[in-house]
């Protein structure tokens, strides 16, 4: 198989899975997972050259794409919402029809550093990825949940950049949230925002993290499948 080649497809959610490396498929095996459990995986013996990672890409103009096209690209390139239990972004949009997109920009666990690393090093990608998912979902509001350590000048600059990217008709708002585990749990995060009256009680929220919006950005901007 080649790097990025389609190797599996879910017959329930229509989610696509791509090979993260070039090589030879050894078979289906039980593989250890980060939480200590085991799961089924495709074993690949790495061979050959990489064709995606480290190569320059031409940037596509996603603003000209409609919602259906964006969702098709999410499915084709394996974009999954990783803010909680992994779930295909397109399937979540089609099933729940969210009215507000909530982007969590702080760690879901105190031992993690992924979300803060992505936010600090790929701020433009996070902004565009959020706008991409918002357009695909057809939401009227994007809400950014920052950690309590985020400084106000950074937040003001961030929101200013977002407003210059999102489609007209989408409002943008933010709040800082205490970074106390497990407040990043979707139910607890929503409860916190509702208590602060940051989102309406009758809204249908979709919570995503920085990893999810980066994956969406890469899929529609660079035709790049999720490889990790």
PDB file of C-alpha atoms in Angstrom:
ATOM      1  CA  UNK A   1       0.000   0.000   0.000  1.00  0.00           C
ATOM      2  CA  UNK A   2       1.015   3.627  -0.488  1.00  0.00           C
ATOM      3  CA  UNK A   3       1.035   6.289   2.192  1.00  0.00           C
ATOM      4  CA  UNK A   4      -2.474   7.733   2.429  1.00  0.00           C
ATOM      5  CA  UNK A   5      -4.047   4.867   0.453  1.00  0.00           C
ATOM      6  CA  UNK A   6      -7.565   3.811   1.452  1.00  0.00           C
ATOM      7  CA  UNK A   7      -7.273   0.506   3.335  1.00  0.00           C
ATOM      8  CA  UNK A   8     -10.644   0.142   5.078  1.00  0.00           C
ATOM      9  CA  UNK A   9     -14.165   1.570   5.171  1.00  0.00           C
ATOM     10  CA  UNK A  10     -16.809   1.345   7.880  1.00  0.00           C
ATOM     11  CA  UNK A  11     -20.079  -0.125   6.583  1.00  0.00           C
ATOM     12  CA  UNK A  12     -22.062   1.704   9.296  1.00  0.00           C
ATOM     13  CA  UNK A  13     -20.707   5.273   9.225  1.00  0.00           C
ATOM     14  CA  UNK A  14     -19.039   5.127   5.791  1.00  0.00           C
ATOM     15  CA  UNK A  15     -15.834   6.375   7.457  1.00  0.00           C
ATOM     16  CA  UNK A  16     -12.617   5.888   5.486  1.00  0.00           C
ATOM     17  CA  UNK A  17      -9.300   4.730   6.938  1.00  0.00           C
ATOM     18  CA  UNK A  18      -5.975   5.396   5.238  1.00  0.00           C
ATOM     19  CA  UNK A  19      -2.531   3.883   5.570  1.00  0.00           C
ATOM     20  CA  UNK A  20      -0.194   6.162   7.582  1.00  0.00           C
ATOM     21  CA  UNK A  21       2.902   4.607   5.970  1.00  0.00           C
ATOM     22  CA  UNK A  22       3.912   2.930   2.698  1.00  0.00           C
ATOM     23  CA  UNK A  23       4.510  -0.801   2.978  1.00  0.00           C
ATOM     24  CA  UNK A  24       3.181  -4.341   2.840  1.00  0.00           C
ATOM     25  CA  UNK A  25      -0.008  -5.410   4.635  1.00  0.00           C
ATOM     26  CA  UNK A  26       0.699  -8.285   7.023  1.00  0.00           C
ATOM     27  CA  UNK A  27      -2.891  -8.856   8.085  1.00  0.00           C
ATOM     28  CA  UNK A  28      -5.476  -7.959  10.729  1.00  0.00           C
ATOM     29  CA  UNK A  29      -4.159  -8.269  14.280  1.00  0.00           C
ATOM     30  CA  UNK A  30      -4.822  -7.285  17.897  1.00  0.00           C
ATOM     31  CA  UNK A  31      -2.853  -4.167  18.766  1.00  0.00           C
ATOM     32  CA  UNK A  32      -2.302  -2.500  22.176  1.00  0.00           C
ATOM     33  CA  UNK A  33      -4.075   0.864  22.580  1.00  0.00           C
ATOM     34  CA  UNK A  34      -2.980   3.908  24.650  1.00  0.00           C
ATOM     35  CA  UNK A  35      -5.450   3.057  27.441  1.00  0.00           C
ATOM     36  CA  UNK A  36      -3.961  -0.414  27.910  1.00  0.00           C
ATOM     37  CA  UNK A  37      -6.703  -2.306  26.088  1.00  0.00           C
ATOM     38  CA  UNK A  38      -6.415  -4.076  22.732  1.00  0.00           C
ATOM     39  CA  UNK A  39      -8.156  -3.371  19.444  1.00  0.00           C
ATOM     40  CA  UNK A  40      -8.220  -4.730  15.915  1.00  0.00           C
ATOM     41  CA  UNK A  41      -5.721  -3.083  13.566  1.00  0.00           C
ATOM     42  CA  UNK A  42      -4.141  -3.499  10.150  1.00  0.00           C
ATOM     43  CA  UNK A  43      -0.505  -4.516  10.470  1.00  0.00           C
ATOM     44  CA  UNK A  44       1.760  -2.885   7.867  1.00  0.00           C
ATOM     45  CA  UNK A  45       5.452  -3.586   7.404  1.00  0.00           C
ATOM     46  CA  UNK A  46       6.937  -0.270   6.305  1.00  0.00           C
ATOM     47  CA  UNK A  47       8.577  -0.326   2.870  1.00  0.00           C
ATOM     48  CA  UNK A  48       9.071   2.196   0.068  1.00  0.00           C
ATOM     49  CA  UNK A  49       9.003   5.985   0.096  1.00  0.00           C
ATOM     50  CA  UNK A  50       6.634   8.510   1.650  1.00  0.00           C
ATOM     51  CA  UNK A  51       4.483  10.529  -0.732  1.00  0.00           C
ATOM     52  CA  UNK A  52       2.541  12.861   1.601  1.00  0.00           C
ATOM     53  CA  UNK A  53       4.398  13.803   4.779  1.00  0.00           C
ATOM     54  CA  UNK A  54       7.085  16.414   4.266  1.00  0.00           C
ATOM     55  CA  UNK A  55       5.934  17.297   0.756  1.00  0.00           C
ATOM     56  CA  UNK A  56       4.626  20.767  -0.232  1.00  0.00           C
ATOM     57  CA  UNK A  57       0.959  21.105  -1.188  1.00  0.00           C
ATOM     58  CA  UNK A  58      -1.041  23.557  -3.225  1.00  0.00           C
ATOM     59  CA  UNK A  59      -3.768  25.219  -1.174  1.00  0.00           C
ATOM     60  CA  UNK A  60      -7.404  24.779  -2.221  1.00  0.00           C
ATOM     61  CA  UNK A  61      -9.962  27.558  -1.790  1.00  0.00           C
ATOM     62  CA  UNK A  62     -12.499  25.860   0.492  1.00  0.00           C
ATOM     63  CA  UNK A  63     -14.761  28.926   0.730  1.00  0.00           C
ATOM     64  CA  UNK A  64     -16.122  28.168  -2.721  1.00  0.00           C
ATOM     65  CA  UNK A  65     -17.242  24.670  -1.614  1.00  0.00           C
ATOM     66  CA  UNK A  66     -20.759  23.989  -0.341  1.00  0.00           C
ATOM     67  CA  UNK A  67     -21.741  22.068   2.786  1.00  0.00           C
ATOM     68  CA  UNK A  68     -22.376  18.763   1.000  1.00  0.00           C
ATOM     69  CA  UNK A  69     -18.972  18.839  -0.695  1.00  0.00           C
ATOM     70  CA  UNK A  70     -17.202  19.611   2.583  1.00  0.00           C
ATOM     71  CA  UNK A  71     -18.934  16.733   4.358  1.00  0.00           C
ATOM     72  CA  UNK A  72     -18.091  14.379   1.497  1.00  0.00           C
ATOM     73  CA  UNK A  73     -14.428  15.352   1.835  1.00  0.00           C
ATOM     74  CA  UNK A  74     -14.550  14.798   5.602  1.00  0.00           C
ATOM     75  CA  UNK A  75     -15.798  11.255   5.024  1.00  0.00           C
ATOM     76  CA  UNK A  76     -13.405  10.501   2.184  1.00  0.00           C
ATOM     77  CA  UNK A  77     -10.359  11.632   4.159  1.00  0.00           C
ATOM     78  CA  UNK A  78     -11.366  10.081   7.481  1.00  0.00           C
ATOM     79  CA  UNK A  79     -11.985  13.213   9.574  1.00  0.00           C
ATOM     80  CA  UNK A  80     -13.053  12.114  13.071  1.00  0.00           C
ATOM     81  CA  UNK A  81     -14.190  14.189  16.054  1.00  0.00           C
ATOM     82  CA  UNK A  82     -11.671  13.336  18.789  1.00  0.00           C
ATOM     83  CA  UNK A  83     -13.021  15.633  21.520  1.00  0.00           C
ATOM     84  CA  UNK A  84     -14.558  12.609  23.231  1.00  0.00           C
ATOM     85  CA  UNK A  85     -15.230   9.129  21.961  1.00  0.00           C
ATOM     86  CA  UNK A  86     -14.057   9.164  18.342  1.00  0.00           C
ATOM     87  CA  UNK A  87     -16.961   9.787  15.954  1.00  0.00           C
ATOM     88  CA  UNK A  88     -17.027  10.680  12.231  1.00  0.00           C
ATOM     89  CA  UNK A  89     -17.573  14.425  11.801  1.00  0.00           C
ATOM     90  CA  UNK A  90     -19.898  14.033   8.819  1.00  0.00           C
ATOM     91  CA  UNK A  91     -21.998  11.424  10.623  1.00  0.00           C
ATOM     92  CA  UNK A  92     -22.294  13.676  13.685  1.00  0.00           C
ATOM     93  CA  UNK A  93     -23.394  16.646  11.567  1.00  0.00           C
ATOM     94  CA  UNK A  94     -25.964  14.619   9.613  1.00  0.00           C
ATOM     95  CA  UNK A  95     -27.341  12.905  12.709  1.00  0.00           C
ATOM     96  CA  UNK A  96     -27.630  15.802  15.164  1.00  0.00           C
ATOM     97  CA  UNK A  97     -27.874  18.930  12.932  1.00  0.00           C
ATOM     98  CA  UNK A  98     -25.954  21.187  15.372  1.00  0.00           C
ATOM     99  CA  UNK A  99     -26.803  24.864  15.748  1.00  0.00           C
ATOM    100  CA  UNK A 100     -23.609  25.928  17.555  1.00  0.00           C
ATOM    101  CA  UNK A 101     -20.022  24.735  17.184  1.00  0.00           C
ATOM    102  CA  UNK A 102     -17.963  24.679  20.390  1.00  0.00           C
ATOM    103  CA  UNK A 103     -14.200  24.438  19.898  1.00  0.00           C
ATOM    104  CA  UNK A 104     -12.348  23.278  23.008  1.00  0.00           C
ATOM    105  CA  UNK A 105      -8.866  24.798  23.073  1.00  0.00           C
ATOM    106  CA  UNK A 106      -7.541  23.417  26.342  1.00  0.00           C
ATOM    107  CA  UNK A 107      -6.371  19.971  27.434  1.00  0.00           C
ATOM    108  CA  UNK A 108      -8.961  17.286  28.111  1.00  0.00           C
ATOM    109  CA  UNK A 109      -6.564  15.722  30.621  1.00  0.00           C
ATOM    110  CA  UNK A 110      -3.847  17.433  32.701  1.00  0.00           C
ATOM    111  CA  UNK A 111      -1.271  14.942  31.403  1.00  0.00           C
ATOM    112  CA  UNK A 112      -1.897  15.963  27.766  1.00  0.00           C
ATOM    113  CA  UNK A 113      -0.236  18.798  25.846  1.00  0.00           C
ATOM    114  CA  UNK A 114      -1.650  18.205  22.370  1.00  0.00           C
ATOM    115  CA  UNK A 115      -4.368  20.877  22.277  1.00  0.00           C
ATOM    116  CA  UNK A 116      -2.203  23.678  23.647  1.00  0.00           C
ATOM    117  CA  UNK A 117       0.651  22.679  21.320  1.00  0.00           C
ATOM    118  CA  UNK A 118      -1.618  22.803  18.270  1.00  0.00           C
ATOM    119  CA  UNK A 119      -3.155  26.129  19.310  1.00  0.00           C
ATOM    120  CA  UNK A 120       0.228  27.774  19.914  1.00  0.00           C
ATOM    121  CA  UNK A 121       1.903  26.453  16.754  1.00  0.00           C
ATOM    122  CA  UNK A 122      -0.915  26.217  14.198  1.00  0.00           C
ATOM    123  CA  UNK A 123      -3.220  29.091  15.104  1.00  0.00           C
ATOM    124  CA  UNK A 124      -4.214  29.933  11.500  1.00  0.00           C
ATOM    125  CA  UNK A 125      -4.999  26.283  10.758  1.00  0.00           C
ATOM    126  CA  UNK A 126      -7.137  26.050  13.907  1.00  0.00           C
ATOM    127  CA  UNK A 127      -9.060  29.157  12.874  1.00  0.00           C
ATOM    128  CA  UNK A 128      -9.674  28.013   9.295  1.00  0.00           C
ATOM    129  CA  UNK A 129     -10.475  24.463  10.378  1.00  0.00           C
ATOM    130  CA  UNK A 130     -13.105  25.782  12.787  1.00  0.00           C
ATOM    131  CA  UNK A 131     -14.615  27.889  10.013  1.00  0.00           C
ATOM    132  CA  UNK A 132     -14.630  24.875   7.675  1.00  0.00           C
ATOM    133  CA  UNK A 133     -16.551  22.675  10.122  1.00  0.00           C
ATOM    134  CA  UNK A 134     -18.939  25.529  10.911  1.00  0.00           C
ATOM    135  CA  UNK A 135     -19.744  25.940   7.219  1.00  0.00           C
ATOM    136  CA  UNK A 136     -20.175  22.194   6.707  1.00  0.00           C
ATOM    137  CA  UNK A 137     -22.517  21.983   9.704  1.00  0.00           C
ATOM    138  CA  UNK A 138     -24.446  25.130   8.797  1.00  0.00           C
ATOM    139  CA  UNK A 139     -24.210  26.506  12.349  1.00  0.00           C
ATOM    140  CA  UNK A 140     -24.975  30.121  13.174  1.00  0.00           C
ATOM    141  CA  UNK A 141     -22.467  30.432  16.005  1.00  0.00           C
ATOM    142  CA  UNK A 142     -18.908  29.326  16.804  1.00  0.00           C
ATOM    143  CA  UNK A 143     -17.937  29.336  20.458  1.00  0.00           C
ATOM    144  CA  UNK A 144     -14.282  29.002  21.506  1.00  0.00           C
ATOM    145  CA  UNK A 145     -13.574  27.631  24.978  1.00  0.00           C
ATOM    146  CA  UNK A 146     -10.106  28.722  26.113  1.00  0.00           C
ATOM    147  CA  UNK A 147      -8.254  27.488  29.169  1.00  0.00           C
ATOM    148  CA  UNK A 148      -8.006  29.835  32.130  1.00  0.00           C
ATOM    149  CA  UNK A 149      -4.298  30.325  31.404  1.00  0.00           C
ATOM    150  CA  UNK A 150      -5.010  31.968  28.037  1.00  0.00           C
ATOM    151  CA  UNK A 151      -4.088  35.669  28.074  1.00  0.00           C
ATOM    152  CA  UNK A 152      -6.651  38.258  26.986  1.00  0.00           C
ATOM    153  CA  UNK A 153      -4.495  39.907  24.235  1.00  0.00           C
ATOM    154  CA  UNK A 154      -4.019  36.473  22.646  1.00  0.00           C
ATOM    155  CA  UNK A 155      -7.756  35.767  22.790  1.00  0.00           C
ATOM    156  CA  UNK A 156      -8.683  39.170  21.320  1.00  0.00           C
ATOM    157  CA  UNK A 157      -6.251  38.678  18.430  1.00  0.00           C
ATOM    158  CA  UNK A 158      -7.535  35.127  17.895  1.00  0.00           C
ATOM    159  CA  UNK A 159     -11.200  36.188  17.727  1.00  0.00           C
ATOM    160  CA  UNK A 160     -10.323  39.071  15.388  1.00  0.00           C
ATOM    161  CA  UNK A 161      -8.687  36.606  12.996  1.00  0.00           C
ATOM    162  CA  UNK A 162     -11.677  34.280  13.191  1.00  0.00           C
ATOM    163  CA  UNK A 163     -14.110  37.056  12.273  1.00  0.00           C
ATOM    164  CA  UNK A 164     -12.075  37.765   9.141  1.00  0.00           C
ATOM    165  CA  UNK A 165     -12.368  34.138   8.000  1.00  0.00           C
ATOM    166  CA  UNK A 166     -15.854  32.849   8.855  1.00  0.00           C
ATOM    167  CA  UNK A 167     -18.841  33.262   6.569  1.00  0.00           C
ATOM    168  CA  UNK A 168     -21.121  36.221   7.141  1.00  0.00           C
ATOM    169  CA  UNK A 169     -24.076  35.300   9.296  1.00  0.00           C
ATOM    170  CA  UNK A 170     -21.964  33.274  11.747  1.00  0.00           C
ATOM    171  CA  UNK A 171     -21.389  34.929  15.108  1.00  0.00           C
ATOM    172  CA  UNK A 172     -18.236  34.249  17.146  1.00  0.00           C
ATOM    173  CA  UNK A 173     -17.951  34.209  20.930  1.00  0.00           C
ATOM    174  CA  UNK A 174     -15.565  32.877  23.587  1.00  0.00           C
ATOM    175  CA  UNK A 175     -15.099  32.128  27.248  1.00  0.00           C
ATOM    176  CA  UNK A 176     -12.319  30.944  29.541  1.00  0.00           C
ATOM    177  CA  UNK A 177     -12.908  27.684  31.401  1.00  0.00           C
ATOM    178  CA  UNK A 178     -11.209  26.350  34.507  1.00  0.00           C
ATOM    179  CA  UNK A 179      -8.732  23.713  33.406  1.00  0.00           C
ATOM    180  CA  UNK A 180      -9.746  21.220  36.040  1.00  0.00           C
ATOM    181  CA  UNK A 181     -10.136  17.609  34.977  1.00  0.00           C
ATOM    182  CA  UNK A 182     -12.681  16.362  33.971  1.00  0.00           C
ATOM    183  CA  UNK A 183     -14.308  19.691  33.010  1.00  0.00           C
ATOM    184  CA  UNK A 184     -13.301  18.929  29.401  1.00  0.00           C
ATOM    185  CA  UNK A 185     -15.856  16.115  29.453  1.00  0.00           C
ATOM    186  CA  UNK A 186     -18.509  17.184  26.957  1.00  0.00           C
ATOM    187  CA  UNK A 187     -21.387  17.060  29.437  1.00  0.00           C
ATOM    188  CA  UNK A 188     -19.503  19.019  32.102  1.00  0.00           C
ATOM    189  CA  UNK A 189     -18.170  21.549  29.599  1.00  0.00           C
ATOM    190  CA  UNK A 190     -21.663  22.211  28.254  1.00  0.00           C
ATOM    191  CA  UNK A 191     -22.994  22.489  31.810  1.00  0.00           C
ATOM    192  CA  UNK A 192     -20.354  25.093  32.607  1.00  0.00           C
ATOM    193  CA  UNK A 193     -21.153  27.136  29.505  1.00  0.00           C
ATOM    194  CA  UNK A 194     -24.901  26.929  30.122  1.00  0.00           C
ATOM    195  CA  UNK A 195     -24.449  28.134  33.706  1.00  0.00           C
ATOM    196  CA  UNK A 196     -22.480  31.095  32.363  1.00  0.00           C
ATOM    197  CA  UNK A 197     -25.313  31.692  29.848  1.00  0.00           C
ATOM    198  CA  UNK A 198     -22.764  31.518  27.046  1.00  0.00           C
ATOM    199  CA  UNK A 199     -24.936  29.274  24.891  1.00  0.00           C
ATOM    200  CA  UNK A 200     -28.764  29.042  24.701  1.00  0.00           C
ATOM    201  CA  UNK A 201     -30.471  26.187  26.524  1.00  0.00           C
ATOM    202  CA  UNK A 202     -32.323  25.198  23.354  1.00  0.00           C
ATOM    203  CA  UNK A 203     -29.148  25.014  21.230  1.00  0.00           C
ATOM    204  CA  UNK A 204     -27.822  21.802  19.680  1.00  0.00           C
ATOM    205  CA  UNK A 205     -24.076  21.949  20.366  1.00  0.00           C
ATOM    206  CA  UNK A 206     -21.281  20.117  18.589  1.00  0.00           C
ATOM    207  CA  UNK A 207     -18.055  20.022  20.620  1.00  0.00           C
ATOM    208  CA  UNK A 208     -14.749  19.565  18.786  1.00  0.00           C
ATOM    209  CA  UNK A 209     -11.092  19.920  19.780  1.00  0.00           C
ATOM    210  CA  UNK A 210      -8.055  21.401  18.052  1.00  0.00           C
ATOM    211  CA  UNK A 211      -7.011  18.022  16.598  1.00  0.00           C
ATOM    212  CA  UNK A 212     -10.382  17.699  14.879  1.00  0.00           C
ATOM    213  CA  UNK A 213     -10.323  21.155  13.300  1.00  0.00           C
ATOM    214  CA  UNK A 214      -6.730  20.610  12.094  1.00  0.00           C
ATOM    215  CA  UNK A 215      -7.806  17.360  10.414  1.00  0.00           C
ATOM    216  CA  UNK A 216     -10.736  19.135   8.746  1.00  0.00           C
ATOM    217  CA  UNK A 217      -8.451  21.936   7.573  1.00  0.00           C
ATOM    218  CA  UNK A 218      -5.936  19.512   6.032  1.00  0.00           C
ATOM    219  CA  UNK A 219      -8.673  17.486   4.347  1.00  0.00           C
ATOM    220  CA  UNK A 220     -10.385  20.335   2.498  1.00  0.00           C
ATOM    221  CA  UNK A 221      -7.384  22.609   1.999  1.00  0.00           C
ATOM    222  CA  UNK A 222      -4.676  20.124   0.994  1.00  0.00           C
ATOM    223  CA  UNK A 223      -6.639  16.953   0.032  1.00  0.00           C
ATOM    224  CA  UNK A 224      -4.752  15.267   2.867  1.00  0.00           C
ATOM    225  CA  UNK A 225      -6.255  12.199   4.622  1.00  0.00           C
ATOM    226  CA  UNK A 226      -6.029  11.641   8.359  1.00  0.00           C
ATOM    227  CA  UNK A 227      -2.932   9.501   8.897  1.00  0.00           C
ATOM    228  CA  UNK A 228      -2.647   9.499  12.703  1.00  0.00           C
TER     229      UNK A 228
END
